[in-house]
Coordinates of C-alpha atoms in Angstrom, one line a residue:
Chain A
M120 CA 59.3 119.7 60.3
G121 CA 58.8 119.3 64.0
K122 CA 55.3 120.7 63.7
F123 CA 54.5 118.2 61.0
K124 CA 55.8 115.3 63.1
S125 CA 53.6 116.1 66.1
F126 CA 50.6 116.6 63.9
W127 CA 51.2 113.2 62.5
K128 CA 51.6 111.7 65.9
D129 CA 48.3 113.0 67.1
N130 CA 46.3 112.3 64.1
W131 CA 47.8 109.4 62.2
I132 CA 45.2 106.8 63.2
G133 CA 42.3 108.8 62.0
Y134 CA 44.0 109.5 58.7
L135 CA 44.9 105.9 58.3
F136 CA 41.3 104.9 58.4
L137 CA 40.4 107.8 56.2
A138 CA 43.1 107.0 53.7
P139 CA 41.1 105.0 51.0
W140 CA 38.4 107.6 51.0
M141 CA 40.9 110.5 50.8
I142 CA 42.8 108.9 47.9
G143 CA 39.5 108.5 46.2
L144 CA 38.5 112.1 46.9
V145 CA 41.7 113.4 45.4
T146 CA 42.2 111.0 42.4
L147 CA 38.6 110.3 41.5
T148 CA 36.8 113.5 42.4
A149 CA 39.0 116.5 43.0
I150 CA 41.5 116.1 40.2
P151 CA 38.9 115.0 37.7
M152 CA 36.7 118.0 38.7
G153 CA 39.7 120.4 38.1
A154 CA 40.4 118.7 34.8
S155 CA 36.9 118.8 33.6
L156 CA 36.7 122.5 34.5
Y157 CA 39.8 123.0 32.4
F158 CA 38.6 121.0 29.5
S159 CA 35.4 123.0 29.5
F160 CA 37.4 126.0 28.3
T161 CA 39.1 124.0 25.6
N162 CA 38.5 122.1 22.3
Y163 CA 39.5 118.6 23.1
D164 CA 38.8 115.3 21.2
M165 CA 41.0 113.0 23.3
F166 CA 43.3 112.3 20.4
S167 CA 45.1 115.6 20.1
A168 CA 46.1 118.0 22.9
P169 CA 43.4 120.3 24.2
T170 CA 43.4 123.9 22.8
W171 CA 42.3 126.8 24.9
I172 CA 39.1 128.5 23.5
G173 CA 38.0 130.4 26.6
L174 CA 34.3 130.6 27.1
D175 CA 33.4 129.5 23.6
N176 CA 31.9 126.1 24.7
Y177 CA 29.6 127.9 27.1
T178 CA 28.5 130.5 24.6
Q179 CA 28.0 127.8 21.9
L180 CA 25.6 126.0 24.2
F181 CA 23.1 128.8 23.9
S182 CA 23.1 128.7 20.1
D183 CA 23.0 124.9 19.9
E184 CA 19.4 124.1 19.2
K185 CA 19.8 120.5 20.2
W186 CA 21.2 121.5 23.6
L187 CA 18.3 124.0 24.1
E188 CA 15.9 121.2 23.3
S189 CA 17.6 118.8 25.8
V190 CA 17.3 121.5 28.5
R191 CA 13.6 121.9 27.7
V192 CA 13.0 118.1 27.7
T193 CA 14.8 117.7 31.0
L194 CA 13.0 120.6 32.6
I195 CA 9.6 119.2 31.6
Y196 CA 10.7 115.8 32.9
V197 CA 11.8 117.2 36.3
L198 CA 9.1 119.8 36.8
I199 CA 6.2 117.5 35.9
G200 CA 7.6 114.2 37.0
V201 CA 9.0 114.9 40.4
P202 CA 5.9 116.7 41.9
L203 CA 3.6 114.1 40.5
Q204 CA 5.7 111.3 41.8
L205 CA 5.7 112.9 45.3
T206 CA 2.0 113.5 45.1
F207 CA 1.3 109.8 44.5
A208 CA 3.8 108.8 47.1
L209 CA 2.2 111.0 49.8
F210 CA -1.3 110.0 48.8
I211 CA -0.7 106.3 49.1
A212 CA 1.4 106.8 52.2
T213 CA -1.4 108.7 53.9
L214 CA -3.8 105.9 53.1
L215 CA -1.5 103.2 54.4
N216 CA -1.0 105.2 57.5
K217 CA -4.6 105.0 58.6
G218 CA -3.8 102.0 60.7
I219 CA -4.9 99.4 58.3
S220 CA -3.7 95.8 58.6
G221 CA -1.2 94.3 56.1
L222 CA 0.8 97.6 56.0
S223 CA 4.1 95.9 55.4
L224 CA 2.7 93.8 52.6
Y225 CA 1.3 96.8 50.8
R226 CA 4.4 98.8 51.4
A227 CA 6.4 95.9 49.8
I228 CA 4.2 95.8 46.8
Y229 CA 4.4 99.5 46.1
Y230 CA 8.1 99.4 46.6
V231 CA 8.8 96.8 43.9
P232 CA 8.6 99.2 41.0
S233 CA 11.3 101.4 42.6
L234 CA 13.5 98.4 43.0
F235 CA 13.2 97.4 39.3
G236 CA 12.5 100.8 37.7
G237 CA 16.0 101.9 36.9
S238 CA 16.9 98.7 35.1
V239 CA 17.3 98.1 31.4
A240 CA 14.7 95.3 31.7
I241 CA 12.0 97.7 32.7
A242 CA 13.0 100.3 30.0
I243 CA 12.6 97.5 27.5
L244 CA 9.2 96.6 28.9
W245 CA 8.2 100.2 28.7
R246 CA 9.1 100.3 25.0
Q247 CA 6.7 97.4 24.4
I248 CA 3.9 98.6 26.6
F249 CA 3.7 102.0 24.9
G250 CA 4.6 100.8 21.4
G251 CA 2.1 100.8 18.5
N252 CA 1.0 97.2 19.2
G253 CA 1.8 97.4 22.8
L254 CA -0.2 96.5 25.9
I255 CA -1.7 100.0 26.4
N256 CA -3.1 100.1 22.8
N257 CA -4.4 96.6 23.1
L258 CA -6.2 97.6 26.3
L259 CA -7.5 100.7 24.6
S260 CA -8.8 98.9 21.6
N261 CA -10.9 96.7 23.9
I262 CA -12.9 99.8 24.7
G263 CA -12.9 101.0 21.1
I264 CA -10.1 103.6 21.3
E265 CA -7.3 103.5 18.8
G266 CA -4.1 104.7 20.4
T267 CA -1.1 106.2 18.8
N268 CA 2.4 104.7 19.0
W269 CA 3.2 106.5 22.2
I270 CA 7.0 105.9 21.9
S271 CA 7.4 107.1 18.3
N272 CA 5.1 110.0 18.6
P273 CA 7.2 113.1 19.5
N274 CA 4.2 114.6 21.4
T275 CA 3.9 111.6 23.8
A276 CA 7.3 109.9 24.0
L277 CA 8.5 112.1 26.9
Y278 CA 5.3 111.5 28.8
T279 CA 5.8 107.7 28.7
L280 CA 9.1 108.4 30.5
I281 CA 7.4 110.6 33.0
V282 CA 4.9 107.8 33.7
L283 CA 7.8 105.5 34.3
M284 CA 9.2 108.0 36.9
I285 CA 5.8 108.3 38.6
W286 CA 5.5 104.5 38.6
Q287 CA 8.5 104.4 40.8
F288 CA 7.0 106.4 43.7
G289 CA 7.5 103.6 46.2
A290 CA 10.9 104.7 47.6
S291 CA 9.6 108.2 48.4
M292 CA 6.4 106.6 49.8
V293 CA 8.5 104.6 52.2
I294 CA 10.2 107.7 53.4
F295 CA 6.8 109.5 53.7
L296 CA 5.5 106.6 55.8
A297 CA 8.4 106.9 58.2
G298 CA 7.7 110.6 58.5
L299 CA 3.9 110.1 59.0
K300 CA 4.6 107.7 61.9
Q301 CA 6.3 110.6 63.7
V302 CA 3.1 112.7 63.7
P303 CA 1.6 112.4 67.2
I304 CA -1.7 110.5 67.1
E305 CA -3.2 112.7 69.8
L306 CA -3.3 115.6 67.4
Y307 CA -5.7 113.7 65.1
E308 CA -7.8 112.6 68.1
S309 CA -8.3 116.1 69.4
A310 CA -8.9 117.3 65.8
K311 CA -11.6 114.7 65.4
M312 CA -13.2 115.8 68.7
D313 CA -13.4 119.2 67.2
G314 CA -15.1 117.8 64.2
A315 CA -12.3 118.4 61.7
S316 CA -12.9 116.7 58.3
P317 CA -10.3 114.2 57.0
W318 CA -9.1 116.8 54.4
K319 CA -8.8 119.5 57.2
Q320 CA -6.8 117.0 59.3
F321 CA -4.6 116.3 56.3
S322 CA -4.0 119.9 55.3
K323 CA -3.7 121.4 58.8
I324 CA -1.9 118.6 60.7
T325 CA -0.3 116.1 58.5
L326 CA 1.0 118.3 55.7
P327 CA 2.6 120.9 57.9
L328 CA 4.3 118.3 60.2
I329 CA 5.8 116.3 57.3
T330 CA 7.1 119.3 55.3
P331 CA 10.7 118.4 56.3
V332 CA 10.1 115.0 54.6
V333 CA 8.6 116.7 51.6
F334 CA 11.6 118.9 51.5
F335 CA 14.0 116.0 51.6
N336 CA 12.1 114.0 48.9
L337 CA 11.9 117.0 46.7
V338 CA 15.6 117.8 46.8
M339 CA 16.6 114.1 46.3
G340 CA 14.0 113.7 43.6
I341 CA 15.1 116.7 41.6
I342 CA 18.8 115.8 41.9
G343 CA 18.0 112.3 40.7
A344 CA 15.6 113.4 37.8
F345 CA 18.2 115.8 36.4
Q346 CA 20.6 112.9 36.0
A347 CA 18.2 110.3 34.6
F348 CA 19.7 108.4 31.7
T349 CA 18.9 104.7 31.2
P350 CA 15.1 105.0 30.4
A351 CA 15.7 107.6 27.7
Y352 CA 18.6 105.7 26.2
I353 CA 16.9 102.4 26.0
V354 CA 13.4 103.7 25.0
S355 CA 14.9 105.9 22.2
G356 CA 17.6 103.4 21.2
G357 CA 20.3 105.9 22.3
T358 CA 19.1 108.7 19.9
G359 CA 16.9 110.8 22.2
G360 CA 14.3 110.6 19.4
P361 CA 11.7 110.9 18.0
L362 CA 12.6 114.5 17.0
N363 CA 14.8 114.8 20.2
S364 CA 11.7 114.6 22.3
T365 CA 13.4 112.3 24.8
L366 CA 16.8 113.9 24.6
F367 CA 17.6 114.0 28.3
Y368 CA 20.4 116.3 29.2
T369 CA 22.6 113.4 30.3
L370 CA 21.9 111.6 27.0
Y371 CA 23.0 114.5 25.0
L372 CA 26.1 114.8 27.2
Y373 CA 26.8 111.2 26.5
Q374 CA 26.4 111.6 22.8
K375 CA 28.7 114.7 22.7
G376 CA 31.3 113.2 25.0
F377 CA 31.4 109.6 24.1
T378 CA 30.2 109.1 20.6
Q379 CA 31.4 112.4 19.0
F380 CA 34.3 112.8 21.5
S381 CA 33.7 116.5 21.9
M382 CA 35.2 116.2 25.4
G383 CA 35.5 120.0 25.9
Y384 CA 31.9 120.7 25.0
A385 CA 30.6 117.8 27.1
S386 CA 32.6 119.1 30.1
A387 CA 31.0 122.5 29.7
M388 CA 27.7 120.7 29.6
A389 CA 28.5 118.9 32.8
W390 CA 29.5 122.1 34.6
F391 CA 26.3 123.7 33.4
L392 CA 24.4 120.7 34.8
L393 CA 26.2 121.1 38.2
L394 CA 25.2 124.8 38.2
A395 CA 21.6 124.0 37.3
I396 CA 21.3 121.4 40.1
A397 CA 23.0 123.8 42.6
I398 CA 20.6 126.6 41.7
A399 CA 17.6 124.4 41.9
T400 CA 18.7 123.1 45.3
A401 CA 19.5 126.6 46.5
I402 CA 16.0 127.8 45.5
I403 CA 14.4 125.0 47.4
F404 CA 16.6 125.7 50.4
A405 CA 15.9 129.4 50.2
T406 CA 12.2 129.0 50.0
S407 CA 12.2 126.3 52.6
K408 CA 12.0 128.8 55.5
K409 CA 8.6 129.8 54.2
W410 CA 7.1 126.4 53.9
V411 CA 9.1 123.8 55.9
Y412 CA 8.0 123.5 59.5
Y413 CA 10.5 122.3 62.0
Q414 CA 9.1 121.2 65.3
G415 CA 10.5 122.5 68.6
Chain B
M233 CA -26.3 108.3 82.5
E234 CA -27.9 109.7 79.4
I235 CA -24.8 111.6 78.4
S236 CA -22.7 108.5 78.7
T237 CA -25.0 106.3 76.5
K238 CA -25.1 109.1 73.9
H239 CA -21.4 109.2 74.0
N240 CA -21.2 105.4 73.6
H241 CA -23.5 105.7 70.7
I242 CA -21.3 108.2 69.0
V243 CA -18.3 106.1 69.6
R244 CA -20.0 103.1 68.2
V245 CA -21.1 105.0 65.1
S246 CA -17.7 106.4 64.5
K247 CA -16.1 103.0 65.0
K248 CA -18.5 101.6 62.4
R249 CA -17.7 104.4 60.0
Q250 CA -14.0 103.8 60.6
K251 CA -14.5 100.1 59.7
I252 CA -16.3 101.0 56.5
S253 CA -13.6 103.5 55.5
K254 CA -11.0 100.9 56.2
V255 CA -12.6 98.5 53.9
F256 CA -12.6 101.2 51.2
I257 CA -9.0 101.9 51.8
H258 CA -8.1 98.2 51.5
G259 CA -10.1 98.0 48.3
F260 CA -8.5 101.0 46.8
V261 CA -5.0 100.1 47.8
I262 CA -5.3 96.6 46.4
L263 CA -6.8 97.7 43.1
F264 CA -4.2 100.4 42.6
G265 CA -1.5 98.0 43.6
I266 CA -2.7 95.6 40.9
V267 CA -2.7 98.3 38.3
M268 CA 0.9 99.2 39.4
L269 CA 2.1 95.6 39.2
Y270 CA 0.2 94.7 36.1
P271 CA 2.9 95.6 33.6
L272 CA 5.4 93.5 35.5
L273 CA 3.1 90.5 35.9
W274 CA 2.1 90.8 32.3
M275 CA 5.7 90.7 31.2
V276 CA 6.4 87.6 33.3
A277 CA 3.3 85.8 31.9
S278 CA 4.1 86.9 28.4
S279 CA 7.5 85.5 28.6
F280 CA 5.8 82.1 28.5
K281 CA 3.6 82.9 25.6
N282 CA 4.0 82.3 21.9
P283 CA 5.4 85.5 20.3
S284 CA 2.3 86.1 18.2
E285 CA 0.2 86.0 21.3
I286 CA 2.1 88.8 23.1
F287 CA 0.8 91.3 20.6
S288 CA -2.7 90.0 20.1
S289 CA -3.9 89.6 23.7
V290 CA -4.0 91.6 26.9
S291 CA -5.0 88.5 28.8
F292 CA -2.7 87.4 31.5
Y293 CA -2.6 83.6 31.0
P294 CA -0.7 82.2 28.0
S295 CA -3.1 80.1 26.0
K296 CA -0.3 77.6 25.5
W297 CA 2.7 77.7 27.9
T298 CA 6.1 77.5 26.3
I299 CA 9.7 77.9 27.4
D300 CA 10.9 78.5 23.9
N301 CA 11.4 82.2 24.7
Y302 CA 13.8 81.3 27.5
V303 CA 15.8 78.8 25.4
Q304 CA 16.0 81.3 22.5
G305 CA 16.8 84.2 24.7
W306 CA 19.4 82.5 26.8
A307 CA 21.4 81.7 23.6
G308 CA 22.2 85.4 23.5
V309 CA 23.8 87.1 20.5
S310 CA 26.8 86.2 18.3
G311 CA 27.7 83.1 20.4
Y312 CA 27.8 84.9 23.7
T313 CA 25.1 83.5 25.9
F314 CA 23.5 84.8 29.0
D315 CA 25.6 82.4 31.2
S316 CA 28.5 84.7 30.5
F317 CA 26.5 87.9 31.0
F318 CA 25.2 86.7 34.4
V319 CA 28.6 85.4 35.6
N320 CA 30.2 88.7 34.5
T321 CA 27.6 90.8 36.4
L322 CA 28.0 88.7 39.5
I323 CA 31.8 89.2 39.4
I324 CA 31.4 92.9 39.2
V325 CA 28.7 93.0 41.9
T326 CA 30.7 90.8 44.3
L327 CA 33.8 92.9 44.0
A328 CA 31.9 96.2 44.3
I329 CA 30.3 94.9 47.5
I330 CA 33.7 94.0 49.0
G331 CA 35.1 97.3 48.1
N332 CA 32.3 99.3 49.5
I333 CA 32.2 97.3 52.7
I334 CA 35.9 97.7 53.4
A335 CA 36.4 101.3 52.3
C336 CA 33.2 102.9 53.5
S337 CA 33.4 101.2 56.9
M338 CA 36.9 102.4 57.4
A339 CA 36.0 106.0 56.6
A340 CA 32.9 105.8 58.7
Y341 CA 34.8 104.5 61.7
A342 CA 37.2 107.5 61.4
F343 CA 34.3 110.0 61.2
A344 CA 32.2 108.4 63.9
K345 CA 34.7 107.3 66.6
L346 CA 38.1 108.8 66.0
E347 CA 39.3 112.3 66.8
F348 CA 41.7 114.0 64.3
K349 CA 42.4 117.4 63.0
F350 CA 40.2 118.8 60.2
K351 CA 37.6 116.0 60.8
S352 CA 34.7 118.4 60.4
V353 CA 36.2 119.8 57.2
M354 CA 36.6 116.3 55.8
F355 CA 33.1 115.4 56.8
A356 CA 31.7 118.4 55.1
L357 CA 33.6 117.5 51.9
M358 CA 32.1 114.0 52.1
L359 CA 28.6 115.5 52.3
L360 CA 29.4 117.8 49.4
T361 CA 30.3 114.8 47.2
L362 CA 26.9 113.3 47.8
M363 CA 25.3 116.2 45.9
L364 CA 27.8 116.1 43.0
P365 CA 26.5 114.9 39.7
F366 CA 29.0 112.4 38.5
H367 CA 29.0 113.9 35.1
V368 CA 31.5 116.5 36.2
T369 CA 34.0 113.8 36.9
V370 CA 33.2 111.1 34.4
I371 CA 35.0 112.7 31.4
P372 CA 38.4 113.1 33.0
Q373 CA 37.9 109.7 34.7
Y374 CA 37.3 108.1 31.3
I375 CA 40.4 109.8 29.9
M376 CA 42.4 108.6 32.9
F377 CA 41.2 105.0 32.6
N378 CA 41.8 105.1 28.9
Y379 CA 45.3 106.3 29.6
L380 CA 45.8 103.4 32.0
D381 CA 44.5 101.1 29.3
W382 CA 41.6 100.0 31.5
I383 CA 38.8 100.4 28.9
N384 CA 37.3 97.0 28.4
T385 CA 38.3 95.9 31.8
Y386 CA 36.2 95.9 35.0
Y387 CA 38.7 98.1 36.9
P388 CA 36.8 101.4 36.2
L389 CA 33.6 99.8 37.5
I390 CA 35.1 98.2 40.6
L391 CA 38.2 100.1 41.7
P392 CA 36.3 103.3 42.7
K393 CA 34.4 101.3 45.3
F394 CA 37.6 100.5 47.1
F395 CA 38.1 104.2 47.6
A396 CA 34.7 104.8 49.2
T397 CA 33.5 107.0 46.3
E398 CA 29.9 106.3 47.2
G399 CA 29.5 108.7 50.1
F400 CA 25.9 107.6 50.8
F401 CA 27.2 104.5 52.4
V402 CA 29.8 106.3 54.4
F403 CA 27.1 108.6 55.7
L404 CA 24.8 105.6 56.5
M405 CA 27.5 103.9 58.4
V406 CA 28.5 107.0 60.3
Q407 CA 24.9 107.4 61.5
F408 CA 24.9 103.8 62.6
M409 CA 28.3 103.8 64.3
K410 CA 27.5 106.9 66.2
G411 CA 24.9 104.9 68.0
I412 CA 27.5 102.4 69.3
P413 CA 28.1 103.5 73.0
N414 CA 31.4 105.1 73.6
E415 CA 31.6 103.1 76.9
L416 CA 32.0 100.0 74.8
V417 CA 34.8 101.5 72.8
E418 CA 36.5 102.7 76.0
A419 CA 36.1 99.2 77.6
A420 CA 37.7 97.6 74.6
E421 CA 40.6 100.0 74.9
I422 CA 41.1 99.3 78.6
D423 CA 41.2 95.6 77.7
G424 CA 44.2 96.5 75.5
C425 CA 42.6 96.8 72.1
G426 CA 44.2 99.4 69.9
R427 CA 42.2 101.4 67.5
I428 CA 42.7 98.9 64.7
K429 CA 41.6 96.0 66.9
T430 CA 38.6 98.0 68.1
Y431 CA 37.5 98.6 64.6
W432 CA 37.9 94.9 63.6
Y433 CA 36.6 93.2 66.7
L434 CA 34.1 95.6 68.1
I435 CA 32.9 98.2 65.6
L436 CA 32.5 95.9 62.5
P437 CA 30.6 93.1 64.3
L438 CA 28.3 95.7 65.9
S439 CA 27.7 97.4 62.6
V440 CA 26.5 94.3 60.7
P441 CA 23.0 95.8 60.0
A442 CA 24.5 98.9 58.3
L443 CA 27.0 96.7 56.5
V444 CA 24.1 94.5 55.2
T445 CA 22.2 97.5 54.1
T446 CA 25.3 98.7 52.2
M447 CA 25.6 95.2 50.6
I448 CA 22.0 95.2 49.5
F449 CA 22.1 98.7 47.9
T450 CA 25.5 98.1 46.3
F451 CA 24.0 94.9 44.8
I452 CA 20.9 96.7 43.5
W453 CA 22.8 99.7 42.2
T454 CA 25.5 97.8 40.5
W455 CA 23.0 95.3 39.0
N456 CA 20.9 98.1 37.6
D457 CA 23.9 100.2 36.5
F458 CA 23.9 100.9 32.9
F459 CA 25.8 104.1 32.2
G460 CA 29.1 102.9 33.6
Q461 CA 28.9 99.6 31.9
L462 CA 27.9 101.2 28.6
L463 CA 30.9 103.6 28.9
Y464 CA 33.6 101.2 29.7
I465 CA 32.6 97.8 28.3
S466 CA 32.3 97.1 24.6
D467 CA 33.9 93.7 24.4
L468 CA 31.2 91.1 24.1
K469 CA 33.2 88.7 26.2
L470 CA 32.9 91.1 29.1
F471 CA 29.2 92.0 28.6
T472 CA 27.0 92.3 31.6
V473 CA 23.3 91.4 31.8
A474 CA 22.3 95.0 31.2
L475 CA 24.5 95.3 28.2
G476 CA 23.4 91.9 26.9
L477 CA 19.7 93.0 27.1
R478 CA 20.4 96.2 25.3
M479 CA 22.4 94.5 22.6
F480 CA 19.6 92.0 22.2
L481 CA 17.1 94.8 21.8
D482 CA 19.3 96.4 19.1
S483 CA 20.0 93.3 17.1
A484 CA 16.7 91.5 17.3
G485 CA 14.6 94.6 17.5
E486 CA 10.9 94.6 18.0
S487 CA 10.7 91.1 16.4
A488 CA 11.8 89.3 19.5
W489 CA 9.7 90.5 22.4
G490 CA 9.2 86.9 23.7
P491 CA 12.9 86.1 24.3
M492 CA 13.5 89.7 25.4
F493 CA 10.8 89.4 28.0
A494 CA 12.2 86.1 29.1
M495 CA 15.6 87.5 29.6
S496 CA 14.3 90.7 31.2
T497 CA 12.4 88.6 33.7
L498 CA 15.5 86.6 34.5
S499 CA 17.5 89.8 35.0
L500 CA 15.0 91.0 37.6
I501 CA 15.0 87.7 39.6
P502 CA 18.2 88.4 41.6
L503 CA 16.9 91.8 42.6
F504 CA 13.6 90.2 43.7
I505 CA 15.4 87.5 45.7
V506 CA 17.4 90.1 47.5
F507 CA 14.2 92.1 48.1
V508 CA 12.4 89.1 49.6
F509 CA 15.1 88.1 52.0
F510 CA 16.4 91.5 53.0
Q511 CA 13.4 93.7 52.9
R512 CA 13.9 94.9 56.4
Y513 CA 17.4 96.2 55.6
L514 CA 16.1 97.8 52.4
I515 CA 13.4 99.7 54.2
E516 CA 15.8 100.7 56.9
G517 CA 18.3 102.0 54.3
I518 CA 15.7 104.1 52.6
T519 CA 14.3 105.6 55.8
T520 CA 17.6 106.4 57.6
G521 CA 20.0 107.1 54.7
G522 CA 17.5 108.3 52.1
L523 CA 18.9 105.6 49.7
K524 CA 16.5 105.0 46.9
G525 CA 16.0 101.8 45.1

C-alpha cells in the first residue's frame, strides 16, 4: 500500500494529464481489440451469445471466393496505386524544386485533389466522369474513340479507383518537397561542374538522399491504401461490383459485419488485415537497410 | 583574361539554358495542373448547366446559366433538406475539434514536459496505435455503442475525440511542445505556477500553431468522414452532408447529376475555405506530422 502511495505522489500530475488518453486507450482500443480477437474465434451475430468455433472463421476465409477476390482487388489497388502515386508525387516535386517562381501557388493547386479526394462528393464526380455518358467518353468521342462504361465494366472499374488514388498525389508531393529542400545545393553545383546530366543528378544525388522520405511515404501510403473504403463504396453503390471488381477488403468487411451481422467472421477479417499491414510494413522496414540512406 | 571570358561565356550560355528549361517547367506544370483540376472545375461549371447539357458537352461554360440545380438539390430527399445536413455536420465537426484540442493537448503536455514512471512505455503504446487499422476495434466499439443505446446519436462520432484516440495529433503536439524551452517552464514554476497553471497559461498559448493545425485536420477529416457516419447514423433527421449526398445518389440515381453536382460543389466549399485561409498550417501539418489531407 505504501509503495502505491509514494508512486502516486511522484507521478500523479503526469497521469492526471494523461488520463483522458489512457481511458480512451483502455476502453476504446485495448478492450475492443481483446474483444474482437475473441469474437474472431466465435460465431456471433450480435443478437445471440457468441459460440466458440476455434479457428473456423480463419480457415473459412481461404475457401470464401468473395474474400479471396477482395484480397486480390485490394492487393492490385495497393501494389499499382501506391507506387504510381509516389512516382507522380516525386516527379512533380522534383520539377517544382528547380527554383522556379510561384512554387507555393503550384504546390497549392496540386494539393487541392488530396484535400477533396476522400470525400463522397469526389466519389460521386468520379462515377459521372467514368460513366458511359461521362466526361471521359465525351472527350474521347471528340477524337473518334468510343469508350466503354468504365465504371460498369469489370475490367476497368478498379482502375478508375486507382486513377482516383493517383490523382491525390499532392499530399505526398508536399512531403517530398520538404525533403528535397534538405538536399544541399552544393552537391548539384559540383555535379554540374563535373558535367553530370539532369538524370544522373537525380539518380545519383536526389534519389539516394531522399530515400528516407520515400520510405515514409511508402509506409503511410500502403497503410492508407489497405484501408480505403469511401471511393469503392460510393462508386459501386456499396456492392463492390461489377462482379466484385471493386470489392475492397474493407468494403467486404463492412458487408459481412454490418449488413449480414457476421461479427465473428468480420472480426477474423479485421485481424487478418492487421496481420497483412504488419507484414507489409515489416517487409519494407527489413529491406529499408538496403535502400534507405541515412545521412551522418 | 582569355580563360575568364570563356568562363563567362559558359556561365552565360548555361544561364540562358536554365532560363529556357524554366519556361518549359512552368509550361508543363501549368498544363498538368489544368488537367488535374479539370474534373473539379468541370463539376463546378456543370452544376450551373441544364441537366441535358452535362452529358452532351465537354465544354466548360454553360450555354445558359441556371441555379435550378442548386434549388432542386438543396431541397434534399423526403423532406430533409441540406440545411439540416450542413448544420448536423457542423455540430459534429465543432465538437470533434473541441475534443481533440483538449484531450490531445493534455496528453501531449504530459509526454513532452512532465516526468512520470512508464512514460516511455506509454509513448510507445501511443505510437503503436497510430499504425493500428481501426477495423480491429470498430466491431466491438459498435457492439458497445449499441449496448449503450448510442446508435443514431452523435456520441460514437464525437466522444472518442475527448479521449485523444487520434494519436496523430498527440504526436504532432508532442513534437511542437518539445520545442518550447524548458527555461520558460522553469521560470513559470519559479513565479509560482503549478503544473496545471503552466499548461494553461504557458504551454497552450505557445502551442497555438500546433492547435490550429489540429483544428484544421480534424475539420477536414471529420467533414470527409464517411465510414463512421454510415455506421452509426441511419436516422434522416441526423444525416450529415456526406450521408445526404450518398442518399441523394441512391434515390435520384444517374438521372440527377445536375443537383448532385450542385450539392457536391457546396459540400467542398467549407474545405476550400479552410484551405485558403489556413494553407500554411496545412502544409506544416503535412510536413512535420505526416498528416495527409
